C-alpha atoms as an extended CHARMM CRD file, in Angstrom:
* protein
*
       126  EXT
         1         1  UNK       CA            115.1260000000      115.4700000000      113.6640000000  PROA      1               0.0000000000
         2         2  UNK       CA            111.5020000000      114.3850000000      113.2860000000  PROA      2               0.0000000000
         3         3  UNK       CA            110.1990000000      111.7200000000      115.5900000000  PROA      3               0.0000000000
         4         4  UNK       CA            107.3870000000      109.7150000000      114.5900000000  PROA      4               0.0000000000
         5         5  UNK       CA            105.1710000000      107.2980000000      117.1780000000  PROA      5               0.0000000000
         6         6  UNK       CA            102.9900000000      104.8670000000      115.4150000000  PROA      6               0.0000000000
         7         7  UNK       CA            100.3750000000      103.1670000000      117.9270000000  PROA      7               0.0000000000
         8         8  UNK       CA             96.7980000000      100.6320000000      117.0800000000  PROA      8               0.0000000000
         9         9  UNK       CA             98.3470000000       97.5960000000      116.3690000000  PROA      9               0.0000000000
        10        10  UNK       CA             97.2020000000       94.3390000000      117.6500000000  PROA      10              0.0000000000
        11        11  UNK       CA             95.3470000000       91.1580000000      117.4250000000  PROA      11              0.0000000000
        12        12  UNK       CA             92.3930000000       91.1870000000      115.1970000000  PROA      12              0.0000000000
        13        13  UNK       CA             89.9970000000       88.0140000000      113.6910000000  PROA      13              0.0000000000
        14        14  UNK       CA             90.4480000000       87.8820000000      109.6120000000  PROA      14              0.0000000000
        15        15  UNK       CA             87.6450000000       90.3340000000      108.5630000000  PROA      15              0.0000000000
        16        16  UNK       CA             88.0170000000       92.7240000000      111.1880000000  PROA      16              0.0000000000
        17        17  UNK       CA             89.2390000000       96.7080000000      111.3220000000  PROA      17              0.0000000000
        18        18  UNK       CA             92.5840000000       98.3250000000      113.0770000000  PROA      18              0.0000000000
        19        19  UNK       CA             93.2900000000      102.2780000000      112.7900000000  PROA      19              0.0000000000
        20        20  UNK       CA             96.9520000000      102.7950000000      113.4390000000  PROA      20              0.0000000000
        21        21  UNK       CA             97.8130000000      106.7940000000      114.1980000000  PROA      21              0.0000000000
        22        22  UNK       CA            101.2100000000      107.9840000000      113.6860000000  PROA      22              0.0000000000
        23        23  UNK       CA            101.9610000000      111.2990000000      115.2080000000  PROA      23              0.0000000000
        24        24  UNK       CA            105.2270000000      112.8280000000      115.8790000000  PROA      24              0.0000000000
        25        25  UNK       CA            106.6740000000      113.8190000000      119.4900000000  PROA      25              0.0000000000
        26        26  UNK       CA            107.1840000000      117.1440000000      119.0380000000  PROA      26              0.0000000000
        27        27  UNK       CA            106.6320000000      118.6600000000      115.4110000000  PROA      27              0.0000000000
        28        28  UNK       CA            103.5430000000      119.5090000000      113.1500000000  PROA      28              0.0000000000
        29        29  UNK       CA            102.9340000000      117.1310000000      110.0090000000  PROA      29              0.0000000000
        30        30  UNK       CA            101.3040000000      119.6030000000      107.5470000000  PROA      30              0.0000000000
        31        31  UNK       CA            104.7310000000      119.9650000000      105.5750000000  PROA      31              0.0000000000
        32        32  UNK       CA            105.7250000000      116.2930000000      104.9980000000  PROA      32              0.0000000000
        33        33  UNK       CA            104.9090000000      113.8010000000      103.3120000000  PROA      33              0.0000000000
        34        34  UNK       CA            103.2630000000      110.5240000000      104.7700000000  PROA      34              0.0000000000
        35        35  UNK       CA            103.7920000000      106.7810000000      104.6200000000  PROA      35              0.0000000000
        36        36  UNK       CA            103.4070000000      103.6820000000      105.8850000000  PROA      36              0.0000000000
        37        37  UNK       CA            105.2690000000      100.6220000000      105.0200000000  PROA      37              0.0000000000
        38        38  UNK       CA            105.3700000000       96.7040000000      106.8760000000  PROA      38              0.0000000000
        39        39  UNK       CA            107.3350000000       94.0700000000      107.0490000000  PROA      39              0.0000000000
        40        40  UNK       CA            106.3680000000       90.3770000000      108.0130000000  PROA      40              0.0000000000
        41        41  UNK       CA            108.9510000000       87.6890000000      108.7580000000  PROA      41              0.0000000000
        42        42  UNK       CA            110.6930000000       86.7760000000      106.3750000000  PROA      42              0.0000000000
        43        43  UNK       CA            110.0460000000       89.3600000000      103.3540000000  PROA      43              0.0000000000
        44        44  UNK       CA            111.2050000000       92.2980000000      102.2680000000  PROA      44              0.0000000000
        45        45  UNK       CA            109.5980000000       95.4720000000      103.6080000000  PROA      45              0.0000000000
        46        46  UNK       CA            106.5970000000       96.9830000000      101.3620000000  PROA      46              0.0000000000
        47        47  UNK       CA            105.2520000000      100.4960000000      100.9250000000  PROA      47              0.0000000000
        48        48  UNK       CA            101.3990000000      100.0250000000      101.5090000000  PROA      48              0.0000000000
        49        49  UNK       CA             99.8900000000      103.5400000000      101.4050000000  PROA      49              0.0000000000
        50        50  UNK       CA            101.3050000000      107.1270000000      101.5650000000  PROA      50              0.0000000000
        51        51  UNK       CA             99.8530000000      110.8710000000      101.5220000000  PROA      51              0.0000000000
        52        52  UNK       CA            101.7760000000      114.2510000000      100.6030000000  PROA      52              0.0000000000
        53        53  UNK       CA            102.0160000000      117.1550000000      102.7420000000  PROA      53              0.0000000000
        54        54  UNK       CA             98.5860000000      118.4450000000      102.0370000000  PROA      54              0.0000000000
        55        55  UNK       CA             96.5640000000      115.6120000000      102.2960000000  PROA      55              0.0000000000
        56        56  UNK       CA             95.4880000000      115.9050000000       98.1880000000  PROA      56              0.0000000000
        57        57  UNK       CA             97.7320000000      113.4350000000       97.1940000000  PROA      57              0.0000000000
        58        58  UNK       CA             97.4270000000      109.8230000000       98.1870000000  PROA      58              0.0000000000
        59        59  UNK       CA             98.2070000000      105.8530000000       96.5730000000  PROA      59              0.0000000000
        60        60  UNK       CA             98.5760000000      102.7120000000       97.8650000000  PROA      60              0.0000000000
        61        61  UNK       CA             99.6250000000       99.3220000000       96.8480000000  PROA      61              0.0000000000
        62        62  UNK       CA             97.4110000000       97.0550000000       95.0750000000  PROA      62              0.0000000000
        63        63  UNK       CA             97.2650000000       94.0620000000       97.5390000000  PROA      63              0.0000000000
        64        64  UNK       CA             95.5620000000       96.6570000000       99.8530000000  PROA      64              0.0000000000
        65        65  UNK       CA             93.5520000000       99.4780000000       97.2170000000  PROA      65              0.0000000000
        66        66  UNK       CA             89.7010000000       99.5450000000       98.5890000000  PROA      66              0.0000000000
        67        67  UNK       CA             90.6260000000       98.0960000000      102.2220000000  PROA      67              0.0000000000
        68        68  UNK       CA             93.1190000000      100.3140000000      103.7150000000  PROA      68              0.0000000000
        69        69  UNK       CA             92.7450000000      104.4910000000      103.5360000000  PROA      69              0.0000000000
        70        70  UNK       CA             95.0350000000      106.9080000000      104.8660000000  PROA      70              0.0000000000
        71        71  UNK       CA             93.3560000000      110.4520000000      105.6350000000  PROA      71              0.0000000000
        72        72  UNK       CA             95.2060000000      113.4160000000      107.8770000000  PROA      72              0.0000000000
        73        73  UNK       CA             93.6280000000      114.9710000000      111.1950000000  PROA      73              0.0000000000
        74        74  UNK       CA             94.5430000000      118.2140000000      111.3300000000  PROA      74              0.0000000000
        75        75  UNK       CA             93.3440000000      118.8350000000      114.5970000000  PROA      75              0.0000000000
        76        76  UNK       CA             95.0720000000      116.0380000000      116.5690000000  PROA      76              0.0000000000
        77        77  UNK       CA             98.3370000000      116.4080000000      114.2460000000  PROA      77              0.0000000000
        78        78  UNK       CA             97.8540000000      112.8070000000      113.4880000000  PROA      78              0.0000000000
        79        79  UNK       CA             97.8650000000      110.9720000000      110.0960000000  PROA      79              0.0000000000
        80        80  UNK       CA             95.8470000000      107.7310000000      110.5070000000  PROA      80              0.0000000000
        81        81  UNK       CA             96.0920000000      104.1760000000      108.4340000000  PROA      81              0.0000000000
        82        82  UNK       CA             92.6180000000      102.7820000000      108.1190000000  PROA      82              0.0000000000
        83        83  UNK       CA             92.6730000000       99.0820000000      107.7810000000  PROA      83              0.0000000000
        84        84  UNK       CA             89.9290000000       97.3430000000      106.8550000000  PROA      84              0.0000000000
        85        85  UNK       CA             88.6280000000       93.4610000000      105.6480000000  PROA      85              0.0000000000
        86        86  UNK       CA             92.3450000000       92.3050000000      106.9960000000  PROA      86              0.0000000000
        87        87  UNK       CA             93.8580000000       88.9360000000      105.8430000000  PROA      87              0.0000000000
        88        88  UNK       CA             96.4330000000       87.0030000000      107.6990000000  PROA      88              0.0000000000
        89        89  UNK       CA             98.7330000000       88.1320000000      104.4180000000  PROA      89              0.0000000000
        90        90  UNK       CA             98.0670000000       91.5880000000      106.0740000000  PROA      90              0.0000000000
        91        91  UNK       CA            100.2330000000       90.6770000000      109.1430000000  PROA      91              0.0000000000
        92        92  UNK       CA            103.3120000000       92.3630000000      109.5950000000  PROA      92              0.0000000000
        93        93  UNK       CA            105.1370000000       95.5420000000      111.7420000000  PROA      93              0.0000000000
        94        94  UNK       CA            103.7180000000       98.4630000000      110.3620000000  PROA      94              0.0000000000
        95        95  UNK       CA            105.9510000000      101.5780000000      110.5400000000  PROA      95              0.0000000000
        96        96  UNK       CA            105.1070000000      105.1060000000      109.3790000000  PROA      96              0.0000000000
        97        97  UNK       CA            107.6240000000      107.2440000000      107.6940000000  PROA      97              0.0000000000
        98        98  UNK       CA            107.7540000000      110.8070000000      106.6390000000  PROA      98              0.0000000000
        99        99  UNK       CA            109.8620000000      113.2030000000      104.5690000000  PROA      99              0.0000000000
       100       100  UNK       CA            110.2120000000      117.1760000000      103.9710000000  PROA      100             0.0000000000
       101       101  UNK       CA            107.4760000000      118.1360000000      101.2240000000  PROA      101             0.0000000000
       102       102  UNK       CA            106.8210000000      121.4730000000      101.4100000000  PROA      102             0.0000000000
       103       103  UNK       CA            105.8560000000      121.8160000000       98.2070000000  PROA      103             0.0000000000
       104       104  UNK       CA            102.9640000000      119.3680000000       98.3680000000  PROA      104             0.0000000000
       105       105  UNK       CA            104.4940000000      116.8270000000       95.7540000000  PROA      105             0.0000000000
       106       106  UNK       CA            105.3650000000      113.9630000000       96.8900000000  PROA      106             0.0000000000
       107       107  UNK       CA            104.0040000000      110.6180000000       97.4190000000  PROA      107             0.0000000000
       108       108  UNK       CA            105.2430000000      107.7330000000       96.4710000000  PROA      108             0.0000000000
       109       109  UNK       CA            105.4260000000      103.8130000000       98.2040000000  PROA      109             0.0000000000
       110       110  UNK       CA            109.1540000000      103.2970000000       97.5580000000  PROA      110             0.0000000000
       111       111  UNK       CA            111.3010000000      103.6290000000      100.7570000000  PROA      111             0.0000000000
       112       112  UNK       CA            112.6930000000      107.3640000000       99.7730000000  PROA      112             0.0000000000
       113       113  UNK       CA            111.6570000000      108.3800000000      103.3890000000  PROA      113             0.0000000000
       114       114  UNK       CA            114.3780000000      110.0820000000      105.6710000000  PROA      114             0.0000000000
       115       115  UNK       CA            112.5650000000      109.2380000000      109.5770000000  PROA      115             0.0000000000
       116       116  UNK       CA            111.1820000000      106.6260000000      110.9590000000  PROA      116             0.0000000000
       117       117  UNK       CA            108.6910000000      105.1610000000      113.6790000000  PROA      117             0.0000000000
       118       118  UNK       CA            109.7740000000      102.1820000000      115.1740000000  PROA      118             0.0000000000
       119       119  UNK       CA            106.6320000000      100.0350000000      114.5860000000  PROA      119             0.0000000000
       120       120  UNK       CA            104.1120000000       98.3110000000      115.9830000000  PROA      120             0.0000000000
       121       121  UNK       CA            102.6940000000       94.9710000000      115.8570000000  PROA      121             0.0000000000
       122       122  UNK       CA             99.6140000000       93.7560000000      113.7740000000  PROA      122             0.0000000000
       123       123  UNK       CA             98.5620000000       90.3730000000      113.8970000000  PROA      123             0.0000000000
       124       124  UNK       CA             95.4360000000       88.8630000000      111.9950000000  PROA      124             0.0000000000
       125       125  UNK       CA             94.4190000000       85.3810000000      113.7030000000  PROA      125             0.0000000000
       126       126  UNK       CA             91.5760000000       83.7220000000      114.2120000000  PROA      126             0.0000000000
């Protein structure tokens, strides 16, 4: 069973950046696939970005195309969620989620993810 930790959230002003790793407990990332989703109160959780196993693959949701960029760091076994120009729309619990790709296929911003991070806390305020 994979375990993932998610960590950078916080309080930011409107306009400002947070970088939120994920990185599993005990496990290597280079054969699955990558996402991150949130959830603010009230609304239904939404896939925001997400990278296959190799890192070549990678799409993200409209509301957040040209802000946000998810990239892999091989070297620190870490996939990191770049958030940039953030709105108070942009607060939420962001949780990364990951599933077997070992082919280097998948992708995709639907939930079709099999593990879980437990969150962490973004908040956009000024």
């Amino acid at each position: 069973q994979l375990q993932l930790v998610e960590s950078g959230g916080g309080l930011v002003q409107p306009g400002g950046s947070l970088r939120l790793p994920c990185a599993p407990s005990k496990d290597t990332l280079n054969l699955y696939s990558i996402a991150w989703f949130r959830q603010a109160p009230g609304k239904e959780r939404e896939g925001v970005a997400c990278t296959d196993s190799s890192g070549g693959i990678r799409n993200y949701a409209g509301s957040v195309k040209g802000r946000f960029t998810i990239s892999r760091d091989y070297a620190a076994n870490t996939v990191n969620h770049q958030m940039n120009s953030l709105t108070p729309e942009d607060a939420a619990v962001y949780y990364c989620a990951a599933v077997w790709d070992q082919e280097s296929t998948f992708c995709t911003i639907l939930p079709s993810y099999d593990y879980w991070g437990h969150g962490t806390q973004v908040t956009v305020s000024s």
